[in-house]
């Protein structure tokens, strides 16, 4: 049981390049989230999904897209990376609507130059 | 402006001392969670408080939820170097569409020196 895994762990992009971050969970959780973490700002919600085939915008969705084609996977895409997207990205999952705890992955550190 | 304000932002103390971290908001939350995050890892849940005035203890850590469910505190007694980390509070608000959505505070970085 690996919990929540994220790939890659590190990535450096040039401005304008695109990439996809993959999140996978093996806990059969319905809810999945993508956050970004910047110094002094805690975690801010980018997009989330309440089930397979569904996605919704969070607090800071601009410049990102997501897809949830399979229940266990949640992909975060950057179509045209910008230096402002330099951050650490965390994926999290949760079992159901009334369950409080979110389980986090180890994070992806992304630098956009 | 953050919905949840944590203070202080950074705390450096000697082993054996006590410390308190505060999490304040003008909003009411259905519950409040405290997470701890180690470098290079994701946050890990320490506790969830649900009822106004609730106090929960986890070994040397004491968590309190304010009576009005707008604020919380984390108190560590006799801190140890293993308590070093980033402490994050997160308030939960229920929406029909998304269930309980979390809003995180900015975090308090705690350093306990031996």
PDB file of C-alpha atoms in Angstrom:
ATOM      1  CA  UNK A   1       0.000   0.000   0.000  1.00  0.00           C
ATOM      2  CA  UNK A   2       1.918   3.030  -1.300  1.00  0.00           C
ATOM      3  CA  UNK A   3      -0.685   5.670  -0.357  1.00  0.00           C
ATOM      4  CA  UNK A   4      -0.374   8.773  -2.532  1.00  0.00           C
ATOM      5  CA  UNK A   5       2.510   8.947  -4.993  1.00  0.00           C
ATOM      6  CA  UNK A   6       3.580  11.796  -7.255  1.00  0.00           C
ATOM      7  CA  UNK A   7       5.801  11.889 -10.314  1.00  0.00           C
ATOM      8  CA  UNK A   8       8.151  13.485 -11.022  1.00  0.00           C
ATOM      9  CA  UNK A   9       9.777  14.645  -7.760  1.00  0.00           C
ATOM     10  CA  UNK A  10      11.679  17.494  -9.407  1.00  0.00           C
ATOM     11  CA  UNK A  11      11.411  19.304 -12.707  1.00  0.00           C
ATOM     12  CA  UNK A  12      12.899  22.384 -14.320  1.00  0.00           C
ATOM     13  CA  UNK A  13      11.007  23.975 -17.187  1.00  0.00           C
ATOM     14  CA  UNK A  14      11.661  26.910 -19.448  1.00  0.00           C
ATOM     15  CA  UNK A  15       8.970  29.583 -19.776  1.00  0.00           C
ATOM     16  CA  UNK A  16       6.360  28.475 -22.291  1.00  0.00           C
ATOM     17  CA  UNK A  17       7.037  24.744 -21.989  1.00  0.00           C
ATOM     18  CA  UNK A  18       4.313  22.321 -20.974  1.00  0.00           C
ATOM     19  CA  UNK A  19       4.259  19.382 -18.596  1.00  0.00           C
ATOM     20  CA  UNK A  20       1.960  17.034 -16.719  1.00  0.00           C
ATOM     21  CA  UNK A  21       2.249  16.054 -13.077  1.00  0.00           C
ATOM     22  CA  UNK A  22       0.846  12.662 -12.159  1.00  0.00           C
ATOM     23  CA  UNK A  23      -0.776  11.754  -8.865  1.00  0.00           C
ATOM     24  CA  UNK A  24      -1.768   8.197  -8.059  1.00  0.00           C
ATOM     25  CA  UNK A  25      -3.485   6.767  -4.988  1.00  0.00           C
ATOM     26  CA  UNK A  26      -4.146   3.142  -4.124  1.00  0.00           C
ATOM     27  CA  UNK A  27      -6.627   3.728  -1.287  1.00  0.00           C
ATOM     28  CA  UNK A  28      -9.766   3.818  -3.458  1.00  0.00           C
ATOM     29  CA  UNK A  29     -10.425   7.430  -2.399  1.00  0.00           C
ATOM     30  CA  UNK A  30     -13.174   9.363  -4.166  1.00  0.00           C
ATOM     31  CA  UNK A  31     -11.809  12.860  -3.556  1.00  0.00           C
ATOM     32  CA  UNK A  32      -8.497  14.112  -4.923  1.00  0.00           C
ATOM     33  CA  UNK A  33      -6.863  17.549  -4.743  1.00  0.00           C
ATOM     34  CA  UNK A  34      -3.971  19.512  -6.194  1.00  0.00           C
ATOM     35  CA  UNK A  35      -2.335  22.205  -4.056  1.00  0.00           C
ATOM     36  CA  UNK A  36       0.621  24.486  -4.493  1.00  0.00           C
ATOM     37  CA  UNK A  37       2.805  25.532  -1.573  1.00  0.00           C
ATOM     38  CA  UNK A  38       4.740  28.775  -1.562  1.00  0.00           C
ATOM     39  CA  UNK A  39       6.780  30.182   1.362  1.00  0.00           C
ATOM     40  CA  UNK A  40       4.587  31.785   4.012  1.00  0.00           C
ATOM     41  CA  UNK A  41       1.362  31.044   2.132  1.00  0.00           C
ATOM     42  CA  UNK A  42       0.520  27.545   3.295  1.00  0.00           C
ATOM     43  CA  UNK A  43      -1.174  25.352   0.724  1.00  0.00           C
ATOM     44  CA  UNK A  44      -3.537  26.823  -1.842  1.00  0.00           C
ATOM     45  CA  UNK A  45      -6.051  24.667  -3.680  1.00  0.00           C
ATOM     46  CA  UNK A  46      -5.638  24.616  -7.465  1.00  0.00           C
ATOM     47  CA  UNK A  47      -8.235  22.069  -8.624  1.00  0.00           C
ATOM     48  CA  UNK A  48     -10.037  19.155  -7.081  1.00  0.00           C
ATOM     49  CA  UNK A  49     -12.135  16.164  -8.063  1.00  0.00           C
ATOM     50  CA  UNK A  50     -15.020  14.541  -6.222  1.00  0.00           C
ATOM     51  CA  UNK A  51     -14.979  11.411  -8.336  1.00  0.00           C
ATOM     52  CA  UNK A  52     -13.867   9.764 -11.547  1.00  0.00           C
ATOM     53  CA  UNK A  53     -14.620  11.960 -14.555  1.00  0.00           C
ATOM     54  CA  UNK A  54     -15.267  15.110 -12.485  1.00  0.00           C
ATOM     55  CA  UNK A  55     -13.096  18.144 -11.843  1.00  0.00           C
ATOM     56  CA  UNK A  56     -13.655  21.568 -10.297  1.00  0.00           C
ATOM     57  CA  UNK A  57     -11.719  24.792  -9.801  1.00  0.00           C
ATOM     58  CA  UNK A  58     -10.151  25.680  -6.510  1.00  0.00           C
ATOM     59  CA  UNK A  59      -8.694  28.916  -5.198  1.00  0.00           C
ATOM     60  CA  UNK A  60      -5.897  29.435  -7.784  1.00  0.00           C
ATOM     61  CA  UNK A  61      -6.844  27.540 -10.996  1.00  0.00           C
ATOM     62  CA  UNK A  62      -5.520  29.928 -13.670  1.00  0.00           C
ATOM     63  CA  UNK A  63      -2.790  28.445 -15.862  1.00  0.00           C
ATOM     64  CA  UNK A  64      -3.561  24.851 -14.850  1.00  0.00           C
ATOM     65  CA  UNK A  65      -5.792  22.093 -16.178  1.00  0.00           C
ATOM     66  CA  UNK A  66      -6.649  18.723 -14.647  1.00  0.00           C
ATOM     67  CA  UNK A  67      -8.139  15.406 -15.624  1.00  0.00           C
ATOM     68  CA  UNK A  68      -9.465  12.419 -13.664  1.00  0.00           C
ATOM     69  CA  UNK A  69     -10.042   9.684 -16.219  1.00  0.00           C
ATOM     70  CA  UNK A  70      -9.436   6.916 -13.697  1.00  0.00           C
ATOM     71  CA  UNK A  71     -10.415   6.950 -10.033  1.00  0.00           C
ATOM     72  CA  UNK A  72      -6.867   6.338  -8.853  1.00  0.00           C
ATOM     73  CA  UNK A  73      -5.163   9.024 -10.979  1.00  0.00           C
ATOM     74  CA  UNK A  74      -5.374  12.804 -10.977  1.00  0.00           C
ATOM     75  CA  UNK A  75      -3.278  14.700 -13.532  1.00  0.00           C
ATOM     76  CA  UNK A  76      -2.256  18.351 -13.314  1.00  0.00           C
ATOM     77  CA  UNK A  77      -1.211  20.037 -16.552  1.00  0.00           C
ATOM     78  CA  UNK A  78       0.646  23.247 -17.249  1.00  0.00           C
ATOM     79  CA  UNK A  79       0.126  24.196 -20.897  1.00  0.00           C
ATOM     80  CA  UNK A  80       2.512  27.163 -20.999  1.00  0.00           C
ATOM     81  CA  UNK A  81       4.623  27.409 -17.887  1.00  0.00           C
ATOM     82  CA  UNK A  82       5.379  30.788 -16.311  1.00  0.00           C
ATOM     83  CA  UNK A  83       7.946  31.727 -13.634  1.00  0.00           C
ATOM     84  CA  UNK A  84       5.014  32.461 -11.270  1.00  0.00           C
ATOM     85  CA  UNK A  85       4.255  28.741 -11.334  1.00  0.00           C
ATOM     86  CA  UNK A  86       7.547  27.928  -9.637  1.00  0.00           C
ATOM     87  CA  UNK A  87       6.357  26.146  -6.514  1.00  0.00           C
ATOM     88  CA  UNK A  88       6.043  22.830  -4.717  1.00  0.00           C
ATOM     89  CA  UNK A  89       2.948  20.939  -5.820  1.00  0.00           C
ATOM     90  CA  UNK A  90       1.137  18.495  -3.551  1.00  0.00           C
ATOM     91  CA  UNK A  91      -1.559  16.023  -4.383  1.00  0.00           C
ATOM     92  CA  UNK A  92      -3.944  14.766  -1.705  1.00  0.00           C
ATOM     93  CA  UNK A  93      -6.815  12.337  -1.503  1.00  0.00           C
ATOM     94  CA  UNK A  94      -9.701  11.616   0.832  1.00  0.00           C
ATOM     95  CA  UNK A  95     -12.064   8.707   1.169  1.00  0.00           C
ATOM     96  CA  UNK A  96     -15.484  10.353   1.147  1.00  0.00           C
ATOM     97  CA  UNK A  97     -17.439  13.464   1.762  1.00  0.00           C
ATOM     98  CA  UNK A  98     -17.698  13.242   5.546  1.00  0.00           C
ATOM     99  CA  UNK A  99     -14.158  12.048   6.160  1.00  0.00           C
ATOM    100  CA  UNK A 100     -11.921  14.832   7.368  1.00  0.00           C
ATOM    101  CA  UNK A 101      -8.373  13.631   6.810  1.00  0.00           C
ATOM    102  CA  UNK A 102      -6.556  14.323   3.578  1.00  0.00           C
ATOM    103  CA  UNK A 103      -3.595  12.119   2.742  1.00  0.00           C
ATOM    104  CA  UNK A 104      -0.798  13.950   0.976  1.00  0.00           C
ATOM    105  CA  UNK A 105       1.816  12.833  -1.507  1.00  0.00           C
ATOM    106  CA  UNK A 106       5.507  13.742  -1.142  1.00  0.00           C
ATOM    107  CA  UNK A 107       5.319  16.720  -3.511  1.00  0.00           C
ATOM    108  CA  UNK A 108       6.829  17.818  -6.822  1.00  0.00           C
ATOM    109  CA  UNK A 109       9.270  20.716  -6.825  1.00  0.00           C
ATOM    110  CA  UNK A 110       8.867  22.665 -10.066  1.00  0.00           C
ATOM    111  CA  UNK A 111      11.128  25.494 -11.187  1.00  0.00           C
ATOM    112  CA  UNK A 112      10.236  27.593 -14.229  1.00  0.00           C
ATOM    113  CA  UNK A 113      13.091  29.703 -15.594  1.00  0.00           C
TER     114      UNK A 113
ATOM    115  CA  UNK B   1      -5.111  38.348   2.772  1.00  0.00           C
ATOM    116  CA  UNK B   2      -5.248  34.831   4.165  1.00  0.00           C
ATOM    117  CA  UNK B   3      -8.440  33.512   5.638  1.00  0.00           C
ATOM    118  CA  UNK B   4      -6.442  31.738   8.350  1.00  0.00           C
ATOM    119  CA  UNK B   5      -3.609  33.621  10.016  1.00  0.00           C
ATOM    120  CA  UNK B   6      -0.971  31.670  11.870  1.00  0.00           C
ATOM    121  CA  UNK B   7       1.402  33.195  14.384  1.00  0.00           C
ATOM    122  CA  UNK B   8       4.233  33.309  14.852  1.00  0.00           C
ATOM    123  CA  UNK B   9       5.640  32.517  11.423  1.00  0.00           C
ATOM    124  CA  UNK B  10       8.858  31.197  12.925  1.00  0.00           C
ATOM    125  CA  UNK B  11       9.760  29.958  16.392  1.00  0.00           C
ATOM    126  CA  UNK B  12      13.182  28.884  17.627  1.00  0.00           C
ATOM    127  CA  UNK B  13      13.429  27.440  21.129  1.00  0.00           C
ATOM    128  CA  UNK B  14      15.682  25.271  23.256  1.00  0.00           C
ATOM    129  CA  UNK B  15      14.875  21.654  24.034  1.00  0.00           C
ATOM    130  CA  UNK B  16      12.657  21.436  27.110  1.00  0.00           C
ATOM    131  CA  UNK B  17      10.916  24.771  26.612  1.00  0.00           C
ATOM    132  CA  UNK B  18       7.212  25.151  25.898  1.00  0.00           C
ATOM    133  CA  UNK B  19       5.699  26.793  22.839  1.00  0.00           C
ATOM    134  CA  UNK B  20       2.298  27.837  21.537  1.00  0.00           C
ATOM    135  CA  UNK B  21       1.224  28.349  17.926  1.00  0.00           C
ATOM    136  CA  UNK B  22      -1.934  30.278  17.119  1.00  0.00           C
ATOM    137  CA  UNK B  23      -4.353  29.990  14.231  1.00  0.00           C
ATOM    138  CA  UNK B  24      -6.925  32.790  13.879  1.00  0.00           C
ATOM    139  CA  UNK B  25      -9.735  33.629  11.498  1.00  0.00           C
ATOM    140  CA  UNK B  26     -12.816  35.808  11.244  1.00  0.00           C
ATOM    141  CA  UNK B  27     -14.664  32.860   9.689  1.00  0.00           C
ATOM    142  CA  UNK B  28     -16.406  29.982  11.396  1.00  0.00           C
ATOM    143  CA  UNK B  29     -15.233  26.492  10.449  1.00  0.00           C
ATOM    144  CA  UNK B  30     -16.990  23.153  10.792  1.00  0.00           C
ATOM    145  CA  UNK B  31     -13.719  21.650  11.982  1.00  0.00           C
ATOM    146  CA  UNK B  32     -10.075  22.540  12.222  1.00  0.00           C
ATOM    147  CA  UNK B  33      -7.092  20.348  11.519  1.00  0.00           C
ATOM    148  CA  UNK B  34      -3.441  20.578  12.459  1.00  0.00           C
ATOM    149  CA  UNK B  35      -0.782  19.083  10.204  1.00  0.00           C
ATOM    150  CA  UNK B  36       2.957  18.736  10.568  1.00  0.00           C
ATOM    151  CA  UNK B  37       5.241  18.778   7.563  1.00  0.00           C
ATOM    152  CA  UNK B  38       8.861  17.615   7.431  1.00  0.00           C
ATOM    153  CA  UNK B  39      11.255  18.908   4.737  1.00  0.00           C
ATOM    154  CA  UNK B  40      10.741  17.165   1.409  1.00  0.00           C
ATOM    155  CA  UNK B  41       7.504  15.506   2.499  1.00  0.00           C
ATOM    156  CA  UNK B  42       3.799  16.190   2.422  1.00  0.00           C
ATOM    157  CA  UNK B  43       1.819  17.327   5.473  1.00  0.00           C
ATOM    158  CA  UNK B  44       0.671  14.640   7.907  1.00  0.00           C
ATOM    159  CA  UNK B  45      -2.459  15.050   9.986  1.00  0.00           C
ATOM    160  CA  UNK B  46      -1.917  15.427  13.747  1.00  0.00           C
ATOM    161  CA  UNK B  47      -5.452  16.080  14.960  1.00  0.00           C
ATOM    162  CA  UNK B  48      -8.946  17.232  13.993  1.00  0.00           C
ATOM    163  CA  UNK B  49     -11.030  19.326  16.392  1.00  0.00           C
ATOM    164  CA  UNK B  50     -14.726  19.632  15.732  1.00  0.00           C
ATOM    165  CA  UNK B  51     -16.585  21.060  18.711  1.00  0.00           C
ATOM    166  CA  UNK B  52     -16.223  24.635  19.977  1.00  0.00           C
ATOM    167  CA  UNK B  53     -14.100  24.630  23.137  1.00  0.00           C
ATOM    168  CA  UNK B  54     -12.756  21.159  22.424  1.00  0.00           C
ATOM    169  CA  UNK B  55      -9.334  20.249  23.794  1.00  0.00           C
ATOM    170  CA  UNK B  56      -7.384  17.268  22.477  1.00  0.00           C
ATOM    171  CA  UNK B  57      -4.078  15.939  23.731  1.00  0.00           C
ATOM    172  CA  UNK B  58      -1.534  13.951  21.757  1.00  0.00           C
ATOM    173  CA  UNK B  59       1.317  13.099  24.130  1.00  0.00           C
ATOM    174  CA  UNK B  60       3.041  16.468  24.725  1.00  0.00           C
ATOM    175  CA  UNK B  61       0.867  18.318  22.201  1.00  0.00           C
ATOM    176  CA  UNK B  62      -2.371  20.019  23.285  1.00  0.00           C
ATOM    177  CA  UNK B  63      -4.821  21.336  20.706  1.00  0.00           C
ATOM    178  CA  UNK B  64      -7.697  23.675  21.473  1.00  0.00           C
ATOM    179  CA  UNK B  65     -10.579  24.820  19.279  1.00  0.00           C
ATOM    180  CA  UNK B  66     -12.044  28.215  20.164  1.00  0.00           C
ATOM    181  CA  UNK B  67     -15.569  28.406  21.556  1.00  0.00           C
ATOM    182  CA  UNK B  68     -16.772  30.210  18.422  1.00  0.00           C
ATOM    183  CA  UNK B  69     -14.922  27.760  16.124  1.00  0.00           C
ATOM    184  CA  UNK B  70     -12.922  30.601  14.556  1.00  0.00           C
ATOM    185  CA  UNK B  71      -9.531  30.002  16.126  1.00  0.00           C
ATOM    186  CA  UNK B  72      -7.286  27.299  17.482  1.00  0.00           C
ATOM    187  CA  UNK B  73      -4.013  26.836  19.303  1.00  0.00           C
ATOM    188  CA  UNK B  74      -1.335  24.199  19.484  1.00  0.00           C
ATOM    189  CA  UNK B  75       0.735  23.983  22.658  1.00  0.00           C
ATOM    190  CA  UNK B  76       3.831  21.797  22.936  1.00  0.00           C
ATOM    191  CA  UNK B  77       5.153  21.012  26.404  1.00  0.00           C
ATOM    192  CA  UNK B  78       8.845  20.281  26.925  1.00  0.00           C
ATOM    193  CA  UNK B  79       9.664  20.475  23.228  1.00  0.00           C
ATOM    194  CA  UNK B  80      12.144  18.008  21.752  1.00  0.00           C
ATOM    195  CA  UNK B  81      14.269  18.246  18.590  1.00  0.00           C
ATOM    196  CA  UNK B  82      11.884  15.729  16.992  1.00  0.00           C
ATOM    197  CA  UNK B  83       9.137  18.366  17.192  1.00  0.00           C
ATOM    198  CA  UNK B  84      10.994  20.462  14.622  1.00  0.00           C
ATOM    199  CA  UNK B  85       8.915  21.021  11.498  1.00  0.00           C
ATOM    200  CA  UNK B  86       6.346  23.172   9.756  1.00  0.00           C
ATOM    201  CA  UNK B  87       2.984  23.235  11.544  1.00  0.00           C
ATOM    202  CA  UNK B  88      -0.060  24.015   9.440  1.00  0.00           C
ATOM    203  CA  UNK B  89      -3.599  24.648  10.551  1.00  0.00           C
ATOM    204  CA  UNK B  90      -6.463  24.061   8.128  1.00  0.00           C
ATOM    205  CA  UNK B  91     -10.097  25.057   8.524  1.00  0.00           C
ATOM    206  CA  UNK B  92     -12.818  22.961   6.950  1.00  0.00           C
ATOM    207  CA  UNK B  93     -15.995  24.372   5.465  1.00  0.00           C
ATOM    208  CA  UNK B  94     -18.725  22.180   4.085  1.00  0.00           C
ATOM    209  CA  UNK B  95     -20.148  22.753   0.614  1.00  0.00           C
ATOM    210  CA  UNK B  96     -22.688  20.522  -1.052  1.00  0.00           C
ATOM    211  CA  UNK B  97     -20.612  20.299  -4.227  1.00  0.00           C
ATOM    212  CA  UNK B  98     -17.221  19.583  -2.701  1.00  0.00           C
ATOM    213  CA  UNK B  99     -17.839  18.257   0.773  1.00  0.00           C
ATOM    214  CA  UNK B 100     -15.363  19.567   3.339  1.00  0.00           C
ATOM    215  CA  UNK B 101     -12.917  21.949   1.630  1.00  0.00           C
ATOM    216  CA  UNK B 102      -9.794  22.905   3.537  1.00  0.00           C
ATOM    217  CA  UNK B 103      -8.271  26.374   3.801  1.00  0.00           C
ATOM    218  CA  UNK B 104      -4.714  26.356   5.095  1.00  0.00           C
ATOM    219  CA  UNK B 105      -2.918  28.892   7.208  1.00  0.00           C
ATOM    220  CA  UNK B 106       0.526  30.145   6.196  1.00  0.00           C
ATOM    221  CA  UNK B 107       2.321  27.788   8.568  1.00  0.00           C
ATOM    222  CA  UNK B 108       4.606  28.136  11.582  1.00  0.00           C
ATOM    223  CA  UNK B 109       8.129  26.876  11.255  1.00  0.00           C
ATOM    224  CA  UNK B 110       9.328  25.451  14.591  1.00  0.00           C
ATOM    225  CA  UNK B 111      12.978  24.770  15.352  1.00  0.00           C
ATOM    226  CA  UNK B 112      13.841  23.000  18.591  1.00  0.00           C
ATOM    227  CA  UNK B 113      17.532  23.161  19.345  1.00  0.00           C
ATOM    228  CA  UNK B 114      19.185  20.459  21.457  1.00  0.00           C
TER     229      UNK B 114
END
